[in-house]
Structure formats: structure tokens, C-alpha cells
JSON list of C-alpha atoms in Angstrom, two decimals:
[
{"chain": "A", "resi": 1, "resn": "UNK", "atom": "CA", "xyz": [37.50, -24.68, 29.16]},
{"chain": "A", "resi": 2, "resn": "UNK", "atom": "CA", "xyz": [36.74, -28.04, 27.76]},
{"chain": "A", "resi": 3, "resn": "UNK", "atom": "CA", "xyz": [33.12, -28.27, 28.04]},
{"chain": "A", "resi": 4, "resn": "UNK", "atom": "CA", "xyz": [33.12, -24.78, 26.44]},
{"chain": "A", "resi": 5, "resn": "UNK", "atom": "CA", "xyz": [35.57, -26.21, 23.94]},
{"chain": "A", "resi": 6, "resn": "UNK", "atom": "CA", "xyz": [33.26, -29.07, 23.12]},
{"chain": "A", "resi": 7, "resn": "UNK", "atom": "CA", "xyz": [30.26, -26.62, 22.58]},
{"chain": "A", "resi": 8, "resn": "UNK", "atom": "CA", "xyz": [32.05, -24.93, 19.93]},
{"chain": "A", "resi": 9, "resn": "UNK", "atom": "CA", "xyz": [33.05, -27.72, 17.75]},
{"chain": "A", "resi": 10, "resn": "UNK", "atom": "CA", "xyz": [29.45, -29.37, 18.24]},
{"chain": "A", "resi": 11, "resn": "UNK", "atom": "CA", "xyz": [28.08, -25.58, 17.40]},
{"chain": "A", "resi": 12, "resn": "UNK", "atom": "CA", "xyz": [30.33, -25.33, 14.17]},
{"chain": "A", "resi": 13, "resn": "UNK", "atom": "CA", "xyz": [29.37, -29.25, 12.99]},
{"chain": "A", "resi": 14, "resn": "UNK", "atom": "CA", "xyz": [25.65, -28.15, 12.89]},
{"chain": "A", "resi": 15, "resn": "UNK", "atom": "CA", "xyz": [25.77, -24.72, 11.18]},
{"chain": "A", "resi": 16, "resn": "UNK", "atom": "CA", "xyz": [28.56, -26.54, 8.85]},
{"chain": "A", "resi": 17, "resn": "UNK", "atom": "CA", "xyz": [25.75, -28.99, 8.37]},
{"chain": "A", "resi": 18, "resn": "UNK", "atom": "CA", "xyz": [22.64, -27.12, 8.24]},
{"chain": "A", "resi": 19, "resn": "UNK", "atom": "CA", "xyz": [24.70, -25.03, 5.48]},
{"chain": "A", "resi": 20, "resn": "UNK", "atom": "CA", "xyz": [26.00, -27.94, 3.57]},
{"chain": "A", "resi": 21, "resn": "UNK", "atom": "CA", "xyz": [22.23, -29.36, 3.71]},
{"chain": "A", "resi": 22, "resn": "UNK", "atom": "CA", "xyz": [20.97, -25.67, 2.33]},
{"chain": "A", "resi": 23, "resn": "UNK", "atom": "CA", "xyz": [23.23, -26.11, -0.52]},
{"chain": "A", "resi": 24, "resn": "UNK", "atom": "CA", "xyz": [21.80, -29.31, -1.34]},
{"chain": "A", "resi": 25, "resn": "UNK", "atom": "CA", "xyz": [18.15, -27.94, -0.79]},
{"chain": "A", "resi": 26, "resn": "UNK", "atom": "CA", "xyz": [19.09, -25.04, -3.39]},
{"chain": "A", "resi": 27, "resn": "UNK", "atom": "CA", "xyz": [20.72, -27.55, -5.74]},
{"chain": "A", "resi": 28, "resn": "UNK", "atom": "CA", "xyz": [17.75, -30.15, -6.05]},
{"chain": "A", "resi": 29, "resn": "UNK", "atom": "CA", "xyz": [15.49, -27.11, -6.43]},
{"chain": "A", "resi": 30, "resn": "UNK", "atom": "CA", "xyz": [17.49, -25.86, -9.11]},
{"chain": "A", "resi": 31, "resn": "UNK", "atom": "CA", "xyz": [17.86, -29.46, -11.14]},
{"chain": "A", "resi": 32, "resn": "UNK", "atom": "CA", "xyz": [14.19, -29.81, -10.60]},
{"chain": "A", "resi": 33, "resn": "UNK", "atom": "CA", "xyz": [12.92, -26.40, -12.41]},
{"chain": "A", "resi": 34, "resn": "UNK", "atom": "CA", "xyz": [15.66, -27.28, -15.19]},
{"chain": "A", "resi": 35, "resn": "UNK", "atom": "CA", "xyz": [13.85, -30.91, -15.30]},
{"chain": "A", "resi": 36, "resn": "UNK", "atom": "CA", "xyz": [10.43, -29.12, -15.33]},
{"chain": "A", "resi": 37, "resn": "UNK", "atom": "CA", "xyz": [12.14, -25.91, -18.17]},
{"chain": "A", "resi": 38, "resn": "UNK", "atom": "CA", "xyz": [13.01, -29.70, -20.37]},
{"chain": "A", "resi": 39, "resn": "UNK", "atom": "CA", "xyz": [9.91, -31.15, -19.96]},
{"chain": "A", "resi": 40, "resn": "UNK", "atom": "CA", "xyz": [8.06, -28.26, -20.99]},
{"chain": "A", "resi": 41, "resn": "UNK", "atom": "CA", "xyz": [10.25, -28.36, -24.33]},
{"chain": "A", "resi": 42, "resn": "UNK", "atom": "CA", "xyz": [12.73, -25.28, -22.99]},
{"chain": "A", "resi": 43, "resn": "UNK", "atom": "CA", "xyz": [16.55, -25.11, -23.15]},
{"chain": "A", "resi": 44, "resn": "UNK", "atom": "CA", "xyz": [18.54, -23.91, -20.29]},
{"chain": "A", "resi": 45, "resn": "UNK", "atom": "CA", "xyz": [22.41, -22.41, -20.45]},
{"chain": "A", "resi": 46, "resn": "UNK", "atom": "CA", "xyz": [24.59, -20.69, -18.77]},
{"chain": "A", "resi": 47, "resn": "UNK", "atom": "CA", "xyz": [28.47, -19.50, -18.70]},
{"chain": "A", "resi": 48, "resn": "UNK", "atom": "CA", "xyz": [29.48, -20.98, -15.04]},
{"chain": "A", "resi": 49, "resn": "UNK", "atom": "CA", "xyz": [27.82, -21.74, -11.48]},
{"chain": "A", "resi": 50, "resn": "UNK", "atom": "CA", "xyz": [29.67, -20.62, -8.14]},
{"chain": "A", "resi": 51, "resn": "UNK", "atom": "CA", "xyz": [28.58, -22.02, -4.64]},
{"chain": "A", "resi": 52, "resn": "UNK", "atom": "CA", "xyz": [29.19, -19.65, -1.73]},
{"chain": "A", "resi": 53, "resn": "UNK", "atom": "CA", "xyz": [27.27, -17.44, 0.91]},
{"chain": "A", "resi": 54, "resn": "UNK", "atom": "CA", "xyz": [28.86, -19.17, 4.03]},
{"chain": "A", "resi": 55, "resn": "UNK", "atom": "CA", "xyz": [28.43, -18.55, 7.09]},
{"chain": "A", "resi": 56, "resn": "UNK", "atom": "CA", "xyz": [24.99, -16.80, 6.98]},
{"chain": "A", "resi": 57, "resn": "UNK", "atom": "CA", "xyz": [23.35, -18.17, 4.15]},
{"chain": "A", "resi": 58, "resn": "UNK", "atom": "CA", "xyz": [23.34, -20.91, 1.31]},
{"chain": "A", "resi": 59, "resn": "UNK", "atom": "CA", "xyz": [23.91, -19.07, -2.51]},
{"chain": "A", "resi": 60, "resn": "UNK", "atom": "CA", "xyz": [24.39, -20.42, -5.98]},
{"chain": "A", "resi": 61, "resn": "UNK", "atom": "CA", "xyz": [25.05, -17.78, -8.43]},
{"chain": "A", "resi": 62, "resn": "UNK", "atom": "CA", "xyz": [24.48, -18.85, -12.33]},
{"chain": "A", "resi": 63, "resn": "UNK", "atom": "CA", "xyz": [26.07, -16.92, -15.04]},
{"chain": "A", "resi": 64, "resn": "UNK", "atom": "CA", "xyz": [24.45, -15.67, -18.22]},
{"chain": "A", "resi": 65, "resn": "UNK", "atom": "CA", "xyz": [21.59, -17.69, -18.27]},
{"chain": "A", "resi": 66, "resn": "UNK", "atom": "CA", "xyz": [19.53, -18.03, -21.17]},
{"chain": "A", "resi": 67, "resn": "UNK", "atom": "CA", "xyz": [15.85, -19.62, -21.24]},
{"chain": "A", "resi": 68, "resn": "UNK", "atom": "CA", "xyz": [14.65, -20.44, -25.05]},
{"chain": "A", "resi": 69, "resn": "UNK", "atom": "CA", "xyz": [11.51, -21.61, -25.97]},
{"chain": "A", "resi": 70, "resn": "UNK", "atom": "CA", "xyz": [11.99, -22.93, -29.82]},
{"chain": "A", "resi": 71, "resn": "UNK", "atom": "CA", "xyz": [11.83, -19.76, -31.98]},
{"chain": "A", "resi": 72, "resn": "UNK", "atom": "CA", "xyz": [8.91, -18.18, -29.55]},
{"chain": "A", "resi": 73, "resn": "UNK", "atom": "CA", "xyz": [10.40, -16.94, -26.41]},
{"chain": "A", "resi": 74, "resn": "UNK", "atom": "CA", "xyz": [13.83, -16.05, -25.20]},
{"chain": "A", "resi": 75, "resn": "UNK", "atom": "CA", "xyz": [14.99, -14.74, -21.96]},
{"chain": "A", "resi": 76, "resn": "UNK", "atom": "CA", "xyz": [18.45, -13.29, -20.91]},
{"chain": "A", "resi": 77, "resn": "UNK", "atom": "CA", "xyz": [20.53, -11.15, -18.86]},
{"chain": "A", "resi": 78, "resn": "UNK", "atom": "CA", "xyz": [24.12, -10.66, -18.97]},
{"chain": "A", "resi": 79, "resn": "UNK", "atom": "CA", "xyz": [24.53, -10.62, -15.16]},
{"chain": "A", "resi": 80, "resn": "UNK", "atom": "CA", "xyz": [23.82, -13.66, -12.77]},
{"chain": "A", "resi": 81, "resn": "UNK", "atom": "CA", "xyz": [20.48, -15.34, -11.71]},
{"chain": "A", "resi": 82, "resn": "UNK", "atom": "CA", "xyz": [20.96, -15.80, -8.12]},
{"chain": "A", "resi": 83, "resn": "UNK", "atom": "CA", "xyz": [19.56, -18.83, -5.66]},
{"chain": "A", "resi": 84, "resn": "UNK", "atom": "CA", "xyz": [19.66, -18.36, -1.65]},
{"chain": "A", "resi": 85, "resn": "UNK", "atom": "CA", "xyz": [18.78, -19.57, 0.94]},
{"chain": "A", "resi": 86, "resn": "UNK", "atom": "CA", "xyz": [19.13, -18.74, 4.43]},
{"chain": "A", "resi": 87, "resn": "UNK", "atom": "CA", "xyz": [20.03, -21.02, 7.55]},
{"chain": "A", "resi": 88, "resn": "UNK", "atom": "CA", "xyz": [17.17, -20.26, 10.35]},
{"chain": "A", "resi": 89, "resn": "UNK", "atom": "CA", "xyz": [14.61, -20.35, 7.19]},
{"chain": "A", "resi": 90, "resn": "UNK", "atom": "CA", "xyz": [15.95, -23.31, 4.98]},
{"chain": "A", "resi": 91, "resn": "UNK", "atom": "CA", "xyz": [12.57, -24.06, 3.28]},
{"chain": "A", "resi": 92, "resn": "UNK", "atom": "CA", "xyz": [12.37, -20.65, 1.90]},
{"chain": "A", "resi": 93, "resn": "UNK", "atom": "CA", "xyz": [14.56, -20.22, -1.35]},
{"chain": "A", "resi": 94, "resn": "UNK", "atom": "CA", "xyz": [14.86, -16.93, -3.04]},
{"chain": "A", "resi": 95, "resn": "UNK", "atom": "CA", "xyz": [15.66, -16.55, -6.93]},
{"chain": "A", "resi": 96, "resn": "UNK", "atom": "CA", "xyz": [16.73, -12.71, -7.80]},
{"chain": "A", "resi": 97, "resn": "UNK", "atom": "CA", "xyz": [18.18, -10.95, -11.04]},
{"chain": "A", "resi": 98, "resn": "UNK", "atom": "CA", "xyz": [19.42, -7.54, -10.11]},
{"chain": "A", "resi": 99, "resn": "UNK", "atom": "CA", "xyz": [21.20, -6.59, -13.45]},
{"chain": "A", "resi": 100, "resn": "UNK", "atom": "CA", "xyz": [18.44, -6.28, -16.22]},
{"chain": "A", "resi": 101, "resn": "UNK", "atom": "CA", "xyz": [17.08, -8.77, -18.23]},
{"chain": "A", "resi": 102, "resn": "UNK", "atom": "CA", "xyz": [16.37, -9.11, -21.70]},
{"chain": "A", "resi": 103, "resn": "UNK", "atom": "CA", "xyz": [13.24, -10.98, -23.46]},
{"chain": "A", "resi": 104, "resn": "UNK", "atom": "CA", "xyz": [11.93, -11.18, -26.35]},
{"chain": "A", "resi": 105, "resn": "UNK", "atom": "CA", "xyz": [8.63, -12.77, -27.69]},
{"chain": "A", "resi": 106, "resn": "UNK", "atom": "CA", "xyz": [8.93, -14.44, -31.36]},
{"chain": "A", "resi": 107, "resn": "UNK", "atom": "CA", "xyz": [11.96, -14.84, -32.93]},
{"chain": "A", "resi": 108, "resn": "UNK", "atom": "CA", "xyz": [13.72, -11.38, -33.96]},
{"chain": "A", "resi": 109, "resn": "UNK", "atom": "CA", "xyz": [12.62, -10.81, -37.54]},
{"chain": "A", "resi": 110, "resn": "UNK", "atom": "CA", "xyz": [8.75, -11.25, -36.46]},
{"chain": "A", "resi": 111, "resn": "UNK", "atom": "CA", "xyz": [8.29, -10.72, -32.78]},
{"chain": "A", "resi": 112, "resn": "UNK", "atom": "CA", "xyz": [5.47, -9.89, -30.61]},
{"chain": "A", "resi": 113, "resn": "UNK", "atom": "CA", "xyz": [7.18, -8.19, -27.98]},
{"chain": "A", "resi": 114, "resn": "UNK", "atom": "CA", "xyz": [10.79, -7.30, -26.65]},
{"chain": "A", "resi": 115, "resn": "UNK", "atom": "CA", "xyz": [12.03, -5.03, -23.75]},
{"chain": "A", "resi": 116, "resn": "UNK", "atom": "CA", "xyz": [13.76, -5.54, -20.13]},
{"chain": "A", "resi": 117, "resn": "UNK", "atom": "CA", "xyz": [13.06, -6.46, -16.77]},
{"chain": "A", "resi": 118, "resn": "UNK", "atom": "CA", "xyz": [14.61, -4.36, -14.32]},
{"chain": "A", "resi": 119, "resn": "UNK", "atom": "CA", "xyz": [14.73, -6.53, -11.39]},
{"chain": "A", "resi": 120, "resn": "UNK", "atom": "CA", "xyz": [13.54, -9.87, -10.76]},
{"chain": "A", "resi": 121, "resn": "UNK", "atom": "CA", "xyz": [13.03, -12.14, -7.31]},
{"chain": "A", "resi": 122, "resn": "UNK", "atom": "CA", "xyz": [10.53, -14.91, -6.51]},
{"chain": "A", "resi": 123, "resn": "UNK", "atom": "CA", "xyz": [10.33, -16.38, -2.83]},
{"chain": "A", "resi": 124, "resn": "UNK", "atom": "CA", "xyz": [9.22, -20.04, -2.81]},
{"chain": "A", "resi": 125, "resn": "UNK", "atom": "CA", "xyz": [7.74, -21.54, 0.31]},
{"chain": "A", "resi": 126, "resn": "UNK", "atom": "CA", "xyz": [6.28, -24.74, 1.03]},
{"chain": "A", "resi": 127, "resn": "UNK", "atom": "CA", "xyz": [2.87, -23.42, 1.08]},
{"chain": "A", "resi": 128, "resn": "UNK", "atom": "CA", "xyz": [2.90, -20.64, -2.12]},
{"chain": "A", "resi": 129, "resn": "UNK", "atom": "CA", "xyz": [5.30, -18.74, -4.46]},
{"chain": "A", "resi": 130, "resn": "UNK", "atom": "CA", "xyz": [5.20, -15.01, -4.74]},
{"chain": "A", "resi": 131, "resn": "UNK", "atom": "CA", "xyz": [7.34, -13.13, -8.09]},
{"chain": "A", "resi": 132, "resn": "UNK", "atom": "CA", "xyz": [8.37, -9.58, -7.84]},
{"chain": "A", "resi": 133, "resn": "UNK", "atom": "CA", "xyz": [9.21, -7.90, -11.09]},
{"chain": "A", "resi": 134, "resn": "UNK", "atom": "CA", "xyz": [10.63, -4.05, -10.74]},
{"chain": "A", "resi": 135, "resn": "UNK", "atom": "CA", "xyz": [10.27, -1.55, -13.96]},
{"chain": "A", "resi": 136, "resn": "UNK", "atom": "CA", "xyz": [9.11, -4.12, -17.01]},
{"chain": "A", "resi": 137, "resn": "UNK", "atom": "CA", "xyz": [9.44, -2.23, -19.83]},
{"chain": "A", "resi": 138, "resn": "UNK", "atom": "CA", "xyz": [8.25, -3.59, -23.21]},
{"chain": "A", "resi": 139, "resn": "UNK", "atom": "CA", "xyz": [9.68, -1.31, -25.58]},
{"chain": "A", "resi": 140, "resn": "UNK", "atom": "CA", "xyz": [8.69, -2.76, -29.35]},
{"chain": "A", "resi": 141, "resn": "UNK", "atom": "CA", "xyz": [6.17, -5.60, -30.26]},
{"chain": "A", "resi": 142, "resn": "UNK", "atom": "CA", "xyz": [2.52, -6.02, -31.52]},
{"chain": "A", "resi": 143, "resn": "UNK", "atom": "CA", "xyz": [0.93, -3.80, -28.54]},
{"chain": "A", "resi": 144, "resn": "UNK", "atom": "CA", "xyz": [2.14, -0.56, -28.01]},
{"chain": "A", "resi": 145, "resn": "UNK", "atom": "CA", "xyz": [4.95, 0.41, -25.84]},
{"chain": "A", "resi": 146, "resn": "UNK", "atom": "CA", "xyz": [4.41, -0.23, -22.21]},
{"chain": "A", "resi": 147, "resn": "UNK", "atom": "CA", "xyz": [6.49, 0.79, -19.20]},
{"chain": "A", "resi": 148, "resn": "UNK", "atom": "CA", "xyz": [5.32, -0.87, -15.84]},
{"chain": "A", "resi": 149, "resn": "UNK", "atom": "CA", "xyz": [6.61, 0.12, -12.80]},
{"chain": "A", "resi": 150, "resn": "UNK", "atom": "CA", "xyz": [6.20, -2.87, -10.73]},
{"chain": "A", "resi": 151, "resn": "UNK", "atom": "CA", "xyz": [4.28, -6.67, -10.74]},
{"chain": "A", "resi": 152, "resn": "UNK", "atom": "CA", "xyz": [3.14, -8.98, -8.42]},
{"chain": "A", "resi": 153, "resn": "UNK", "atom": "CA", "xyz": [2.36, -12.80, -8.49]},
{"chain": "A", "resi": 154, "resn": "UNK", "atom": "CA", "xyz": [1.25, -14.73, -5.60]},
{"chain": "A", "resi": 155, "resn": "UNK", "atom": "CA", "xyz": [0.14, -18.71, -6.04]},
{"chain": "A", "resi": 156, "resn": "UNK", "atom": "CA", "xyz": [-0.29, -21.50, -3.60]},
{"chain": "A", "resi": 157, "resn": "UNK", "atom": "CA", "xyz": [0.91, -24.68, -4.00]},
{"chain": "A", "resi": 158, "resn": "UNK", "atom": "CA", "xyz": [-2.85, -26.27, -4.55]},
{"chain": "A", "resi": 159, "resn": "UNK", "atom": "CA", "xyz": [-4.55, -28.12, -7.01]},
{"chain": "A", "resi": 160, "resn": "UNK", "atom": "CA", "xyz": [-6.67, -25.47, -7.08]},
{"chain": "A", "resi": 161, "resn": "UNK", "atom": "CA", "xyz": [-4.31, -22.81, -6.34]},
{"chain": "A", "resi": 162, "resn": "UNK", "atom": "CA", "xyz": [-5.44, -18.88, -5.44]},
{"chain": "A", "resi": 163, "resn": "UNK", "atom": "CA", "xyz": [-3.99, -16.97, -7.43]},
{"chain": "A", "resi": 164, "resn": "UNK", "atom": "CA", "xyz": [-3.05, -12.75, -6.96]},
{"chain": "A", "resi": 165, "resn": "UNK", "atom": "CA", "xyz": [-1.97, -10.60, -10.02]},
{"chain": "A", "resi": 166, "resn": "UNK", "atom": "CA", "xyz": [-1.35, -6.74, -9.41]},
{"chain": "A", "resi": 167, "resn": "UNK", "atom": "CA", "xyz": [0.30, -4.32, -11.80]},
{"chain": "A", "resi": 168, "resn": "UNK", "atom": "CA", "xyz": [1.31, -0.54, -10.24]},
{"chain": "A", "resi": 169, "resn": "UNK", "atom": "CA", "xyz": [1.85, 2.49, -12.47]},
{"chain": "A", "resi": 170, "resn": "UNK", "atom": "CA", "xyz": [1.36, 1.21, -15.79]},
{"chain": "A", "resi": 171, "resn": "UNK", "atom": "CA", "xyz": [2.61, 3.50, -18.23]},
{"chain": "A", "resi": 172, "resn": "UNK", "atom": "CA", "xyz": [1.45, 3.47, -22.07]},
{"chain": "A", "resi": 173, "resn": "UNK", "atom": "CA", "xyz": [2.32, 6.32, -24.33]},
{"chain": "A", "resi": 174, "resn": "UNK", "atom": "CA", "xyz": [-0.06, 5.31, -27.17]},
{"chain": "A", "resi": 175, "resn": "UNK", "atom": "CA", "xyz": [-2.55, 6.40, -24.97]},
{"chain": "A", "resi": 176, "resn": "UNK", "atom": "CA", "xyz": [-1.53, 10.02, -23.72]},
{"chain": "A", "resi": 177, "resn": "UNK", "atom": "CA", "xyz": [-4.50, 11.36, -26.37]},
{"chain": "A", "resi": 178, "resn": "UNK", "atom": "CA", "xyz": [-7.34, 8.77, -24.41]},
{"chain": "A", "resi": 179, "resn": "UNK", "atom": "CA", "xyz": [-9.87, 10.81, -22.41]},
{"chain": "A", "resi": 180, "resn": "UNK", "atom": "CA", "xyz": [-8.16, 8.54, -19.24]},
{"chain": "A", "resi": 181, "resn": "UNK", "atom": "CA", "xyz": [-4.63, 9.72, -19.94]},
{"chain": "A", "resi": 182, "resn": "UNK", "atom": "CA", "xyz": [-1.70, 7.13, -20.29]},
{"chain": "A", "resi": 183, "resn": "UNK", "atom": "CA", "xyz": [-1.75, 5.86, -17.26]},
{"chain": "A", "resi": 184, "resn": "UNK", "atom": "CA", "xyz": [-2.99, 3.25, -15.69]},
{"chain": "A", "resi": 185, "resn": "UNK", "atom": "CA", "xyz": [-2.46, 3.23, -11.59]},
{"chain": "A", "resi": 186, "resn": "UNK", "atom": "CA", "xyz": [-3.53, 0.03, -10.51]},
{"chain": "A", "resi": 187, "resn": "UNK", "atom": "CA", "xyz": [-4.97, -3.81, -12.09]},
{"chain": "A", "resi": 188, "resn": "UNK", "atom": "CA", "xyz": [-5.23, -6.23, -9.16]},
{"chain": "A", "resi": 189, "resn": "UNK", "atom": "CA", "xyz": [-6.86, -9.37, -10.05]},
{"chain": "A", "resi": 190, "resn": "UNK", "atom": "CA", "xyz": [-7.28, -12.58, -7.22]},
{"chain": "A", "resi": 191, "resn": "UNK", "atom": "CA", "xyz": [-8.90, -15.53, -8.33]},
{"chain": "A", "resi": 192, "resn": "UNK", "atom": "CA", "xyz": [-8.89, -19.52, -7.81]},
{"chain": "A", "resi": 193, "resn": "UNK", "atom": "CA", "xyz": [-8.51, -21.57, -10.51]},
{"chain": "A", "resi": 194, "resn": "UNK", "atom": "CA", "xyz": [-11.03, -24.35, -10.58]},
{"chain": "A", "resi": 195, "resn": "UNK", "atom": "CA", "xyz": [-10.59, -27.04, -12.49]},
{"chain": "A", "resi": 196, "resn": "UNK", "atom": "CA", "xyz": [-7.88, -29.94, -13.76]},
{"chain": "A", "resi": 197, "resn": "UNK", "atom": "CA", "xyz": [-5.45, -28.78, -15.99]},
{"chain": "A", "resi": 198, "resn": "UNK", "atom": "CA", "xyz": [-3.63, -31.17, -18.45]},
{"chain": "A", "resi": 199, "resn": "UNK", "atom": "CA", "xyz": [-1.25, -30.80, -21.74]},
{"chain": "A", "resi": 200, "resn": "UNK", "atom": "CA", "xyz": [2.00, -30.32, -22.57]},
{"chain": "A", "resi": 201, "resn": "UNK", "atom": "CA", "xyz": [1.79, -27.39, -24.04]},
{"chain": "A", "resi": 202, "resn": "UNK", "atom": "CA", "xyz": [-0.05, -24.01, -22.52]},
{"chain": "A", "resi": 203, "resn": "UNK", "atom": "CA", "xyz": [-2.55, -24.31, -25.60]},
{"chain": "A", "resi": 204, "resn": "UNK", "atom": "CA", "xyz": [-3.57, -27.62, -25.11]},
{"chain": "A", "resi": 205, "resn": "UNK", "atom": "CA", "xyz": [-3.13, -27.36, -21.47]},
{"chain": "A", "resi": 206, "resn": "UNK", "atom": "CA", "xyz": [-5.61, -23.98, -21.60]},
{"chain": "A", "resi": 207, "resn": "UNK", "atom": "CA", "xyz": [-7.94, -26.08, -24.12]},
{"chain": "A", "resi": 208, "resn": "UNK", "atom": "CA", "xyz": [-8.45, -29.23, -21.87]},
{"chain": "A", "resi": 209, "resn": "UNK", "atom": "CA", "xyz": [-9.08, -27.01, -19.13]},
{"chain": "A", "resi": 210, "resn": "UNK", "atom": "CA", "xyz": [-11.97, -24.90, -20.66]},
{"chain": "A", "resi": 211, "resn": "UNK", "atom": "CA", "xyz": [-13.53, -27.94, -22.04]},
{"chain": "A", "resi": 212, "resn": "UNK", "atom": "CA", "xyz": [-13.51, -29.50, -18.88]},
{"chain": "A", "resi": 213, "resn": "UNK", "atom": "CA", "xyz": [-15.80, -27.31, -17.09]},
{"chain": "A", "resi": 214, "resn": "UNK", "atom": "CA", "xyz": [-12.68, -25.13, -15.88]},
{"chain": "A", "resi": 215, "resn": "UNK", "atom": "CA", "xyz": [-13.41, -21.75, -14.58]},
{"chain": "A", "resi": 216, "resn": "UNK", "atom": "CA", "xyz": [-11.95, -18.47, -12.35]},
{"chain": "A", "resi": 217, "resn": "UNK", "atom": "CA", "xyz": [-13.57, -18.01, -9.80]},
{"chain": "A", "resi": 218, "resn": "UNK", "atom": "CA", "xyz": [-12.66, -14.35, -9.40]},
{"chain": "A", "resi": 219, "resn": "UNK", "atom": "CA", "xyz": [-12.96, -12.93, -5.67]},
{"chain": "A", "resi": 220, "resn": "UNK", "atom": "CA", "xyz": [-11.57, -9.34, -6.45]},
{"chain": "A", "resi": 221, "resn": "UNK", "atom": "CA", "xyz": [-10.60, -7.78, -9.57]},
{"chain": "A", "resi": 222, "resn": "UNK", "atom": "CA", "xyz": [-9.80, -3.89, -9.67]},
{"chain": "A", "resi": 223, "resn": "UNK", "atom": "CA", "xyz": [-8.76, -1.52, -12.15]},
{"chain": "A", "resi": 224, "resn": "UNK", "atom": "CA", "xyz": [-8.22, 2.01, -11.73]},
{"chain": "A", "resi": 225, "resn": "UNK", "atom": "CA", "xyz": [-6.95, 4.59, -14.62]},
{"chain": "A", "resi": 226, "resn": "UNK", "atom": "CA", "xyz": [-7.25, 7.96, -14.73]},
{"chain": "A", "resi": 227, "resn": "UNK", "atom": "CA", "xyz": [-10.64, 9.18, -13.04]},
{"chain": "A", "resi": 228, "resn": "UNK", "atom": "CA", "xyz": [-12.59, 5.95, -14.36]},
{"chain": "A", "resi": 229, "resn": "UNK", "atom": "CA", "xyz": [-12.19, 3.35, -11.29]},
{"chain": "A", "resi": 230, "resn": "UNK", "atom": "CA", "xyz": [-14.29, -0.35, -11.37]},
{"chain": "A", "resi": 231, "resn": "UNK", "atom": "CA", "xyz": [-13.87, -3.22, -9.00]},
{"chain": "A", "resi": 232, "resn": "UNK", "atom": "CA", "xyz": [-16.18, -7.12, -8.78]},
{"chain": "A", "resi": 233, "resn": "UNK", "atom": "CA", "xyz": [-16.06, -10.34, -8.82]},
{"chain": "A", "resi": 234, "resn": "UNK", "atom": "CA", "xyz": [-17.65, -13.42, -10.23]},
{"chain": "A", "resi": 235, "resn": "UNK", "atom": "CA", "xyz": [-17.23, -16.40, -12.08]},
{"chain": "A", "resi": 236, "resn": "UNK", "atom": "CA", "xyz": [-14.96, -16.35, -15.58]},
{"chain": "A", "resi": 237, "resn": "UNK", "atom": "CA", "xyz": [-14.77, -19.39, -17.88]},
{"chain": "A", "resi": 238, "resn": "UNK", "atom": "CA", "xyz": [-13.56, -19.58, -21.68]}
]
């Protein structure tokens, strides 16, 4: 009865610890992308943060959070962003938005583009990120109306990182009178992006990196709409 006594408390000091230690995995990540959201020039808020998810996972769930980018992007969703991560895989965290979000492109007298995001989660491992977006539906802006049913992102954690792209069902009711209809079944695009990239802001950051002999290197890119279907690869530079 002892010894088995003795198991169990040494049993419940490890999970307590290996739960305690997820919850300080989740919050360095989380202080770290808010460093990187700063450093980039973005503001970050939020109504309230609650730790939980014991005994089986690690969880912090932020309310309303808001992402602003000057007068040029905004990003919101009146529910909670959600960080987890779970004991027997605690280098794997997993950011999710199940309540729709709302963005917007521009400021709102002059904007290039506003709709929702249905769903949102992104799984970062040690080796590569992937992003999982469910229903993106731009509904005003300078392109036409767009309603995609779901989008993929894959990168590795590289210098040179390979990168996937892949858009299903996208939807664009502009087009219904094009001899391919209005929709567009599947863009994939995988690449690696050679090159150094430097800046501190995605236009100077793009601009060092085409001047600098920076290029795709494109290993598959397909696109399929309506009857008309292509697929390659090559090389892509700006």
C-alpha cells in the first residue's frame, strides 16, 4: 500500500509538472509572436486571458483579440483565440478561432477588402507550421466577391523554407458569365523560397529580396477551373 502510495504522488508531481511546464511553453510562445506582431509595427489587444485545460492538456484562451496594422489591416473576432497544448506532445502548440473572424483590408472609408473567416487553427512544430482556414469569405473590396471554402499553408522552419499553398472550392460570382463558370476547384502551389530576405516592412523586405537574386523555385503548381486544368513547375523571380 505504500509503495503504491508513493507511485501516485511521484505520478501526480510529474503530470502536475509536465502541465505547469506546458503552460509556460504556451506562454513564451505567445509573448514571443506579440514581440514579433510589435516589431513588425502591429498592435495587439484583448478583453481578458484564462489559463486552464488541466489534466489533459495545457490551454490559454484570449478574449476579443484585435490585430491592427496602422490604418491598413485589422483583424477581429468577438469570440476567443485559443492556445493548447497537449502533455504527451508538448512541442506541438495549436492556435484555433472557432467563432468567426472579422478583417478588413484599408481602413473603412477606402478599403481593399473585408469579409470573415470561418474557422481558423495553425499547428506549430519544431520542424514547420501548417494554417488551416475553413469558409474565407471576402464579401466587399477592390476584387470581386470571393467565397473560399477552405486554405492551406504549410512552411518549414528553414532559411530557405518550402513552402505549400492550396485553395479548395473557390467560389467567385463575378464570374458565373466566364466560359469556365465561377468556380474554381483547386490552386495548389509548393515552392522554396531561395534567397535572404531582409526589411522591416513586407515592401522593403519583398524589394531586397528580388534585388538580391531571390527567386521561387516552384516544384508543383496546379490550377484547375471548370474544364480548363494546367499544372508545372520552374523557376519564378520578380
Amino acid at each position: 500500500m505504500r509503495k503504491a502510495l508513493i507511485s501516485f504522488f511521484v505520478f501526480a508531481l510529474g503530470y502536475s509538472t509536465a502541465w505547469f511546464y506546458g503552460i509556460y511553453r504556451l506562454e513564451e510562445f505567445g509573448a514571443s509572436k506579440i514581440r514579433e506582431l510589435h516589431h513588425a509595427g502591429y498592435t495587439f489587444s484583448y478583453q481578458r486571458v484564462e489559463k486552464g485545460g488541466f489534466p489533459f492538456k495545457a490551454c490559454f484562451k484570449v478574449e476579443r483579440p484585435v490585430v491592427r496594422y496602422k490604418d491598413i489591416f485589422e483583424v477581429r473576432t468577438p469570440g476567443s483565440l485559443v492556445l493548447e497544448t497537449y502533455i504527451w506532445k508538448p512541442f506541438q502548440i495549436i492556435t484555433k478561432v472557432g467563432e468567426p473572424i472579422f478583417f478588413i483590408v484599408g481602413d473603412q472609408k477606402k478599403y481593399l477588402a473585408r469579409g470573415t473567416i470561418g474557422a481558423f487553427q495553425a499547428i506549430h512544430r519544431p520542424k514547420y507550421h501548417t494554417v488551416d482556414l475553413k469558409v474565407v469569405h471576402i464579401k466587399q473590396g477592390f476584387l470581386a466577391e470571393c467565397l473560399i471554402e477552405s486554405l492551406s499553408y504549410k512552411s518549414t522552419h528553414e532559411k530557405e523554407p518550402d513552402v505549400s499553398l492550396a485553395c479548395y472550392n473557390i467560389v467567385v460570382p463575378a464570374l458565373r458569365e466566364n466560359i469556365f463558370g465561377a468556380q474554381i476547384e483547386d490552386f495548389s502551389l509548393s515552392f522554396k523560397m531561395k534567397g535572404e530576405v531582409r526589411g522591416d516592412s513586407l515592401y522593403e523586405a519583398v524589394k531586397y529580396w528580388s534585388e538580391n537574386q531571390g527567386h521561387l523555385d516552384i516544384k508543383d503548381f496546379r490550377l484547375k477551373w471548370g474544364h480548363f486544368f494546367i499544372k508545372g513547375n520552374g523557376d519564378l523571380a520578380l
